Amino acid sequence: MQGLAGKPTARRGFRGPGYTRCSPRPEVWPGPNGRSPSAQGDSVGTGEWISTSIPYLTPRAKGQTDAWAAETAAQGRRGSQRILHAGEAPAPQEVSERLGIGENDMIIIRRRLMLLDGRPCELTDTYYPADIARDTRLAETAKIPGGAVTYLAGLGYIAARAREDISARMPHHHERESLCASDDEPVLQVVRTTLDRDNKPIQVDIMIMPANRRRLQYDIRIG
């Protein structure tokens, strides 16, 4: 699935808590890596970025930076993130169904804005069952050395399997503003459910990204 980037267009600046002012978009603007399954870890040409989800599901070694910063640095880019919110809240229906809990049961949410070379490129909401993440660093807005997956593994919750549901839609107003997207620019929504060795859901990620800045590729082994 692939879109074509348009000509550079100026956008109205937007400021709010945790957001970045939008600036004119270059004709080629790849999004962050690893947010979807793919065949290889590499960039293709100058406008597509293809990589694997595995680094984002695997705990990092002691002293290593988070997977997003490491992968972009390997490609000569700068990947960073802003944690816009963290705390306890009632679970939305879409999340409660995937976590196997009751609707409006309490969960811990971490809401992040992903940046590539300082530009917004993805919104990511991560949800954890409250009995896993309550009173931990996952419920705080401070960055976690090595990333949340590494920290979660340190608590004894290690990913063994993941499911991803992908859909396309028009963005909500706050998504469009946050991602510096134009009014007619659709987004891809990737919903990832991560399960442990006992097939228990331990994490749900909802990732929103501009569709014309992303390519999804699958390598399916048969037999």
PDB file of C-alpha atoms in Angstrom:
ATOM      1  CA  MET A   1       0.000   0.000   0.000  1.00  0.00           C
ATOM      2  CA  GLN A   2       1.629   3.238  -1.068  1.00  0.00           C
ATOM      3  CA  GLY A   3       0.647   6.832  -1.671  1.00  0.00           C
ATOM      4  CA  LEU A   4       2.252   9.624  -3.663  1.00  0.00           C
ATOM      5  CA  ALA A   5       3.513  12.689  -1.869  1.00  0.00           C
ATOM      6  CA  GLY A   6       2.265  15.970  -3.304  1.00  0.00           C
ATOM      7  CA  LYS A   7       4.101  19.222  -3.870  1.00  0.00           C
ATOM      8  CA  PRO A   8       5.248  21.148  -0.820  1.00  0.00           C
ATOM      9  CA  THR A   9       2.380  23.082   0.718  1.00  0.00           C
ATOM     10  CA  ALA A  10       2.382  25.648   3.489  1.00  0.00           C
ATOM     11  CA  ARG A  11       0.206  24.836   6.485  1.00  0.00           C
ATOM     12  CA  ARG A  12      -1.251  26.921   9.236  1.00  0.00           C
ATOM     13  CA  GLY A  13       0.909  26.747  12.326  1.00  0.00           C
ATOM     14  CA  PHE A  14      -0.545  25.053  15.402  1.00  0.00           C
ATOM     15  CA  ARG A  15       0.576  25.134  18.976  1.00  0.00           C
ATOM     16  CA  GLY A  16      -0.783  23.344  21.975  1.00  0.00           C
ATOM     17  CA  PRO A  17       0.451  21.305  24.913  1.00  0.00           C
ATOM     18  CA  GLY A  18       3.093  18.907  23.624  1.00  0.00           C
ATOM     19  CA  TYR A  19       2.593  19.713  19.957  1.00  0.00           C
ATOM     20  CA  THR A  20       5.024  20.946  17.326  1.00  0.00           C
ATOM     21  CA  ARG A  21       4.399  23.916  15.043  1.00  0.00           C
ATOM     22  CA  CYS A  22       3.687  22.694  11.540  1.00  0.00           C
ATOM     23  CA  SER A  23       6.059  23.797   8.818  1.00  0.00           C
ATOM     24  CA  PRO A  24       5.923  23.391   5.033  1.00  0.00           C
ATOM     25  CA  ARG A  25       6.255  19.713   4.161  1.00  0.00           C
ATOM     26  CA  PRO A  26       9.029  18.562   1.849  1.00  0.00           C
ATOM     27  CA  GLU A  27       7.973  16.503  -1.151  1.00  0.00           C
ATOM     28  CA  VAL A  28       9.469  13.385   0.425  1.00  0.00           C
ATOM     29  CA  TRP A  29       8.816  12.828   4.109  1.00  0.00           C
ATOM     30  CA  PRO A  30       9.094   9.236   5.368  1.00  0.00           C
ATOM     31  CA  GLY A  31       7.408   8.296   8.611  1.00  0.00           C
ATOM     32  CA  PRO A  32       8.881   6.346  11.532  1.00  0.00           C
ATOM     33  CA  ASN A  33      10.047   2.796  11.024  1.00  0.00           C
ATOM     34  CA  GLY A  34       8.809  -0.427  12.483  1.00  0.00           C
ATOM     35  CA  ARG A  35       5.183   0.537  12.999  1.00  0.00           C
ATOM     36  CA  SER A  36       3.995  -2.240  10.703  1.00  0.00           C
ATOM     37  CA  PRO A  37       5.102  -5.698   9.538  1.00  0.00           C
ATOM     38  CA  SER A  38       7.503  -5.641   6.626  1.00  0.00           C
ATOM     39  CA  ALA A  39       9.980  -7.724   4.766  1.00  0.00           C
ATOM     40  CA  GLN A  40      13.230  -5.954   5.445  1.00  0.00           C
ATOM     41  CA  GLY A  41      14.910  -3.237   7.465  1.00  0.00           C
ATOM     42  CA  ASP A  42      15.998  -0.664   4.943  1.00  0.00           C
ATOM     43  CA  SER A  43      14.972   2.486   3.170  1.00  0.00           C
ATOM     44  CA  VAL A  44      13.812   2.324  -0.427  1.00  0.00           C
ATOM     45  CA  GLY A  45      14.798   5.231  -2.629  1.00  0.00           C
ATOM     46  CA  THR A  46      14.238   8.484  -0.738  1.00  0.00           C
ATOM     47  CA  GLY A  47      10.522   8.440  -0.046  1.00  0.00           C
ATOM     48  CA  GLU A  48       9.750   5.068   1.512  1.00  0.00           C
ATOM     49  CA  TRP A  49      10.967   3.475   4.683  1.00  0.00           C
ATOM     50  CA  ILE A  50      10.526  -0.264   5.121  1.00  0.00           C
ATOM     51  CA  SER A  51      11.469  -2.135   8.262  1.00  0.00           C
ATOM     52  CA  THR A  52      10.365  -4.787  10.681  1.00  0.00           C
ATOM     53  CA  SER A  53       8.195  -4.545  13.796  1.00  0.00           C
ATOM     54  CA  ILE A  54      10.450  -6.936  15.715  1.00  0.00           C
ATOM     55  CA  PRO A  55      12.702  -4.261  17.302  1.00  0.00           C
ATOM     56  CA  TYR A  56       9.589  -2.608  18.712  1.00  0.00           C
ATOM     57  CA  LEU A  57       8.456  -5.828  20.355  1.00  0.00           C
ATOM     58  CA  THR A  58      11.843  -6.973  21.677  1.00  0.00           C
ATOM     59  CA  PRO A  59      13.477  -5.742  24.916  1.00  0.00           C
ATOM     60  CA  ARG A  60      16.631  -3.698  24.383  1.00  0.00           C
ATOM     61  CA  ALA A  61      19.992  -4.597  25.894  1.00  0.00           C
ATOM     62  CA  LYS A  62      21.136  -2.647  28.949  1.00  0.00           C
ATOM     63  CA  GLY A  63      22.388   0.784  27.970  1.00  0.00           C
ATOM     64  CA  GLN A  64      20.792   0.771  24.509  1.00  0.00           C
ATOM     65  CA  THR A  65      18.515   3.594  23.437  1.00  0.00           C
ATOM     66  CA  ASP A  66      14.898   2.980  22.437  1.00  0.00           C
ATOM     67  CA  ALA A  67      14.194   1.213  19.131  1.00  0.00           C
ATOM     68  CA  TRP A  68      12.853   4.288  17.303  1.00  0.00           C
ATOM     69  CA  ALA A  69      15.885   6.444  18.074  1.00  0.00           C
ATOM     70  CA  ALA A  70      18.269   3.597  17.239  1.00  0.00           C
ATOM     71  CA  GLU A  71      16.663   2.697  13.909  1.00  0.00           C
ATOM     72  CA  THR A  72      16.467   6.246  12.626  1.00  0.00           C
ATOM     73  CA  ALA A  73      20.056   6.934  13.712  1.00  0.00           C
ATOM     74  CA  ALA A  74      21.174   3.901  11.717  1.00  0.00           C
ATOM     75  CA  GLN A  75      19.643   5.554   8.626  1.00  0.00           C
ATOM     76  CA  GLY A  76      21.267   8.899   9.332  1.00  0.00           C
ATOM     77  CA  ARG A  77      18.049  10.472  10.642  1.00  0.00           C
ATOM     78  CA  ARG A  78      16.910  11.690  14.052  1.00  0.00           C
ATOM     79  CA  GLY A  79      13.935   9.995  15.663  1.00  0.00           C
ATOM     80  CA  SER A  80      12.454  11.372  18.864  1.00  0.00           C
ATOM     81  CA  GLN A  81       9.164  11.442  20.720  1.00  0.00           C
ATOM     82  CA  ARG A  82       7.124  13.600  23.033  1.00  0.00           C
ATOM     83  CA  ILE A  83       5.034  12.029  25.747  1.00  0.00           C
ATOM     84  CA  LEU A  84       1.871  14.100  25.688  1.00  0.00           C
ATOM     85  CA  HIS A  85       0.051  12.317  28.485  1.00  0.00           C
ATOM     86  CA  ALA A  86       0.340   9.350  30.821  1.00  0.00           C
ATOM     87  CA  GLY A  87      -2.045   8.151  33.499  1.00  0.00           C
ATOM     88  CA  GLU A  88      -5.098   6.122  34.414  1.00  0.00           C
ATOM     89  CA  ALA A  89      -8.369   6.303  32.486  1.00  0.00           C
ATOM     90  CA  PRO A  90     -11.428   4.172  31.614  1.00  0.00           C
ATOM     91  CA  ALA A  91     -10.755   1.803  28.723  1.00  0.00           C
ATOM     92  CA  PRO A  92     -12.390   2.659  25.378  1.00  0.00           C
ATOM     93  CA  GLN A  93     -14.453  -0.194  23.924  1.00  0.00           C
ATOM     94  CA  GLU A  94     -11.940  -0.915  21.160  1.00  0.00           C
ATOM     95  CA  VAL A  95      -9.187  -1.288  23.736  1.00  0.00           C
ATOM     96  CA  SER A  96     -11.158  -3.221  26.351  1.00  0.00           C
ATOM     97  CA  GLU A  97     -12.141  -5.844  23.781  1.00  0.00           C
ATOM     98  CA  ARG A  98      -8.515  -6.394  22.798  1.00  0.00           C
ATOM     99  CA  LEU A  99      -7.253  -6.487  26.379  1.00  0.00           C
ATOM    100  CA  GLY A 100     -10.036  -8.831  27.442  1.00  0.00           C
ATOM    101  CA  ILE A 101     -11.343  -6.518  30.159  1.00  0.00           C
ATOM    102  CA  GLY A 102     -14.680  -4.839  30.774  1.00  0.00           C
ATOM    103  CA  GLU A 103     -15.567  -1.611  28.991  1.00  0.00           C
ATOM    104  CA  ASN A 104     -14.691   1.349  31.224  1.00  0.00           C
ATOM    105  CA  ASP A 105     -12.402  -0.814  33.364  1.00  0.00           C
ATOM    106  CA  MET A 106      -9.357   1.236  34.264  1.00  0.00           C
ATOM    107  CA  ILE A 107      -6.258   1.115  32.079  1.00  0.00           C
ATOM    108  CA  ILE A 108      -2.974   3.012  31.893  1.00  0.00           C
ATOM    109  CA  ILE A 109      -2.464   5.088  28.750  1.00  0.00           C
ATOM    110  CA  ARG A 110       0.721   6.645  27.331  1.00  0.00           C
ATOM    111  CA  ARG A 111       0.062   9.109  24.515  1.00  0.00           C
ATOM    112  CA  ARG A 112       3.034  10.050  22.321  1.00  0.00           C
ATOM    113  CA  LEU A 113       3.825  12.205  19.316  1.00  0.00           C
ATOM    114  CA  MET A 114       6.559  10.625  17.198  1.00  0.00           C
ATOM    115  CA  LEU A 115       8.973  12.950  15.416  1.00  0.00           C
ATOM    116  CA  LEU A 116      11.339  12.401  12.500  1.00  0.00           C
ATOM    117  CA  ASP A 117      14.019  15.077  12.176  1.00  0.00           C
ATOM    118  CA  GLY A 118      11.861  17.239  14.417  1.00  0.00           C
ATOM    119  CA  ARG A 119       8.676  16.879  12.319  1.00  0.00           C
ATOM    120  CA  PRO A 120       5.509  15.106  13.561  1.00  0.00           C
ATOM    121  CA  CYS A 121       4.965  11.839  11.723  1.00  0.00           C
ATOM    122  CA  GLU A 122       2.853   9.601  13.969  1.00  0.00           C
ATOM    123  CA  LEU A 123       0.494   9.637  16.932  1.00  0.00           C
ATOM    124  CA  THR A 124       0.739   6.592  19.183  1.00  0.00           C
ATOM    125  CA  ASP A 125      -1.534   5.720  22.098  1.00  0.00           C
ATOM    126  CA  THR A 126      -0.382   2.738  24.162  1.00  0.00           C
ATOM    127  CA  TYR A 127      -2.737   1.064  26.617  1.00  0.00           C
ATOM    128  CA  TYR A 128      -1.832  -1.323  29.459  1.00  0.00           C
ATOM    129  CA  PRO A 129      -4.070  -3.214  31.908  1.00  0.00           C
ATOM    130  CA  ALA A 130      -4.078  -1.283  35.175  1.00  0.00           C
ATOM    131  CA  ASP A 131      -2.966  -4.319  37.183  1.00  0.00           C
ATOM    132  CA  ILE A 132       0.226  -4.398  35.092  1.00  0.00           C
ATOM    133  CA  ALA A 133       1.122  -0.719  34.814  1.00  0.00           C
ATOM    134  CA  ARG A 134      -0.457   1.082  37.769  1.00  0.00           C
ATOM    135  CA  ASP A 135       2.127   2.746  40.051  1.00  0.00           C
ATOM    136  CA  THR A 136       4.927   2.084  37.547  1.00  0.00           C
ATOM    137  CA  ARG A 137       6.937   4.328  35.226  1.00  0.00           C
ATOM    138  CA  LEU A 138       4.486   3.437  32.464  1.00  0.00           C
ATOM    139  CA  ALA A 139       1.970   5.683  34.207  1.00  0.00           C
ATOM    140  CA  GLU A 140       4.363   8.656  34.252  1.00  0.00           C
ATOM    141  CA  THR A 141       5.292  11.156  31.547  1.00  0.00           C
ATOM    142  CA  ALA A 142       9.049  10.773  31.985  1.00  0.00           C
ATOM    143  CA  LYS A 143      10.909   8.941  29.225  1.00  0.00           C
ATOM    144  CA  ILE A 144      11.930   5.376  30.017  1.00  0.00           C
ATOM    145  CA  PRO A 145      15.535   4.313  29.268  1.00  0.00           C
ATOM    146  CA  GLY A 146      15.504   1.596  26.618  1.00  0.00           C
ATOM    147  CA  GLY A 147      11.801   2.131  25.947  1.00  0.00           C
ATOM    148  CA  ALA A 148       8.562   0.871  27.448  1.00  0.00           C
ATOM    149  CA  VAL A 149       8.892  -2.670  26.014  1.00  0.00           C
ATOM    150  CA  THR A 150      12.198  -3.108  27.838  1.00  0.00           C
ATOM    151  CA  TYR A 151      10.705  -1.786  31.055  1.00  0.00           C
ATOM    152  CA  LEU A 152       7.650  -4.028  30.700  1.00  0.00           C
ATOM    153  CA  ALA A 153       9.912  -7.059  30.254  1.00  0.00           C
ATOM    154  CA  GLY A 154      11.679  -6.081  33.469  1.00  0.00           C
ATOM    155  CA  LEU A 155       8.318  -6.361  35.206  1.00  0.00           C
ATOM    156  CA  GLY A 156       8.005  -9.930  33.884  1.00  0.00           C
ATOM    157  CA  TYR A 157       5.768  -9.254  30.877  1.00  0.00           C
ATOM    158  CA  ILE A 158       7.503 -10.369  27.675  1.00  0.00           C
ATOM    159  CA  ALA A 159       5.879 -10.221  24.244  1.00  0.00           C
ATOM    160  CA  ALA A 160       5.487 -13.572  22.483  1.00  0.00           C
ATOM    161  CA  ARG A 161       2.943 -12.738  19.771  1.00  0.00           C
ATOM    162  CA  ALA A 162       1.359  -9.678  18.186  1.00  0.00           C
ATOM    163  CA  ARG A 163      -1.670  -9.004  15.980  1.00  0.00           C
ATOM    164  CA  GLU A 164      -2.079  -5.922  13.796  1.00  0.00           C
ATOM    165  CA  ASP A 165      -5.311  -4.570  12.338  1.00  0.00           C
ATOM    166  CA  ILE A 166      -4.839  -1.925   9.644  1.00  0.00           C
ATOM    167  CA  SER A 167      -7.437   0.462   8.260  1.00  0.00           C
ATOM    168  CA  ALA A 168      -7.547   3.755   6.364  1.00  0.00           C
ATOM    169  CA  ARG A 169      -9.761   6.727   7.150  1.00  0.00           C
ATOM    170  CA  MET A 170      -9.872  10.488   7.187  1.00  0.00           C
ATOM    171  CA  PRO A 171      -8.230  11.982  10.282  1.00  0.00           C
ATOM    172  CA  HIS A 172     -10.042  13.639  13.138  1.00  0.00           C
ATOM    173  CA  HIS A 173      -9.371  17.341  13.538  1.00  0.00           C
ATOM    174  CA  HIS A 174      -6.818  16.977  16.347  1.00  0.00           C
ATOM    175  CA  GLU A 175      -4.983  14.241  14.410  1.00  0.00           C
ATOM    176  CA  ARG A 176      -4.770  16.404  11.306  1.00  0.00           C
ATOM    177  CA  GLU A 177      -3.427  19.337  13.293  1.00  0.00           C
ATOM    178  CA  SER A 178      -0.929  17.227  15.241  1.00  0.00           C
ATOM    179  CA  LEU A 179       0.416  15.526  12.113  1.00  0.00           C
ATOM    180  CA  CYS A 180       0.479  18.714  10.004  1.00  0.00           C
ATOM    181  CA  ALA A 181      -1.738  16.966   7.455  1.00  0.00           C
ATOM    182  CA  SER A 182      -3.869  18.658   4.813  1.00  0.00           C
ATOM    183  CA  ASP A 183      -7.661  18.551   4.889  1.00  0.00           C
ATOM    184  CA  ASP A 184      -7.852  15.885   2.166  1.00  0.00           C
ATOM    185  CA  GLU A 185      -4.995  13.681   3.423  1.00  0.00           C
ATOM    186  CA  PRO A 186      -6.127  10.265   4.784  1.00  0.00           C
ATOM    187  CA  VAL A 187      -4.383   8.400   7.572  1.00  0.00           C
ATOM    188  CA  LEU A 188      -3.564   4.783   8.243  1.00  0.00           C
ATOM    189  CA  GLN A 189      -4.576   3.375  11.610  1.00  0.00           C
ATOM    190  CA  VAL A 190      -2.577   0.419  12.899  1.00  0.00           C
ATOM    191  CA  VAL A 191      -3.937  -1.299  16.005  1.00  0.00           C
ATOM    192  CA  ARG A 192      -1.446  -3.720  17.509  1.00  0.00           C
ATOM    193  CA  THR A 193      -2.314  -6.158  20.295  1.00  0.00           C
ATOM    194  CA  THR A 194       0.668  -7.728  22.060  1.00  0.00           C
ATOM    195  CA  LEU A 195       0.289 -11.014  23.948  1.00  0.00           C
ATOM    196  CA  ASP A 196       2.607 -12.879  26.308  1.00  0.00           C
ATOM    197  CA  ARG A 197       3.578 -16.574  26.308  1.00  0.00           C
ATOM    198  CA  ASP A 198       0.289 -17.445  28.025  1.00  0.00           C
ATOM    199  CA  ASN A 199      -1.640 -15.703  25.244  1.00  0.00           C
ATOM    200  CA  LYS A 200      -2.647 -12.948  27.647  1.00  0.00           C
ATOM    201  CA  PRO A 201      -2.921  -9.426  26.157  1.00  0.00           C
ATOM    202  CA  ILE A 202      -0.429  -7.119  27.844  1.00  0.00           C
ATOM    203  CA  GLN A 203      -0.481  -4.075  25.567  1.00  0.00           C
ATOM    204  CA  VAL A 204      -2.519  -2.377  22.845  1.00  0.00           C
ATOM    205  CA  ASP A 205      -1.056   0.298  20.564  1.00  0.00           C
ATOM    206  CA  ILE A 206      -3.161   2.529  18.317  1.00  0.00           C
ATOM    207  CA  MET A 207      -0.925   4.276  15.777  1.00  0.00           C
ATOM    208  CA  ILE A 208      -2.100   7.013  13.402  1.00  0.00           C
ATOM    209  CA  MET A 209       0.092   8.000  10.444  1.00  0.00           C
ATOM    210  CA  PRO A 210      -0.397   9.967   7.196  1.00  0.00           C
ATOM    211  CA  ALA A 211      -1.172   7.420   4.460  1.00  0.00           C
ATOM    212  CA  ASN A 212       0.838   9.106   1.732  1.00  0.00           C
ATOM    213  CA  ARG A 213       4.004   8.966   3.808  1.00  0.00           C
ATOM    214  CA  ARG A 214       3.912   5.261   4.539  1.00  0.00           C
ATOM    215  CA  ARG A 215       4.286   1.959   2.737  1.00  0.00           C
ATOM    216  CA  LEU A 216       3.199  -1.314   4.311  1.00  0.00           C
ATOM    217  CA  GLN A 217       4.771  -4.536   3.092  1.00  0.00           C
ATOM    218  CA  TYR A 218       4.255  -8.134   4.220  1.00  0.00           C
ATOM    219  CA  ASP A 219       6.503 -11.144   3.811  1.00  0.00           C
ATOM    220  CA  ILE A 220       4.343 -14.237   4.364  1.00  0.00           C
ATOM    221  CA  ARG A 221       5.924 -17.653   4.753  1.00  0.00           C
ATOM    222  CA  ILE A 222       3.663 -20.491   3.602  1.00  0.00           C
ATOM    223  CA  GLY A 223       4.142 -24.059   4.815  1.00  0.00           C
TER     224      GLY A 223
END
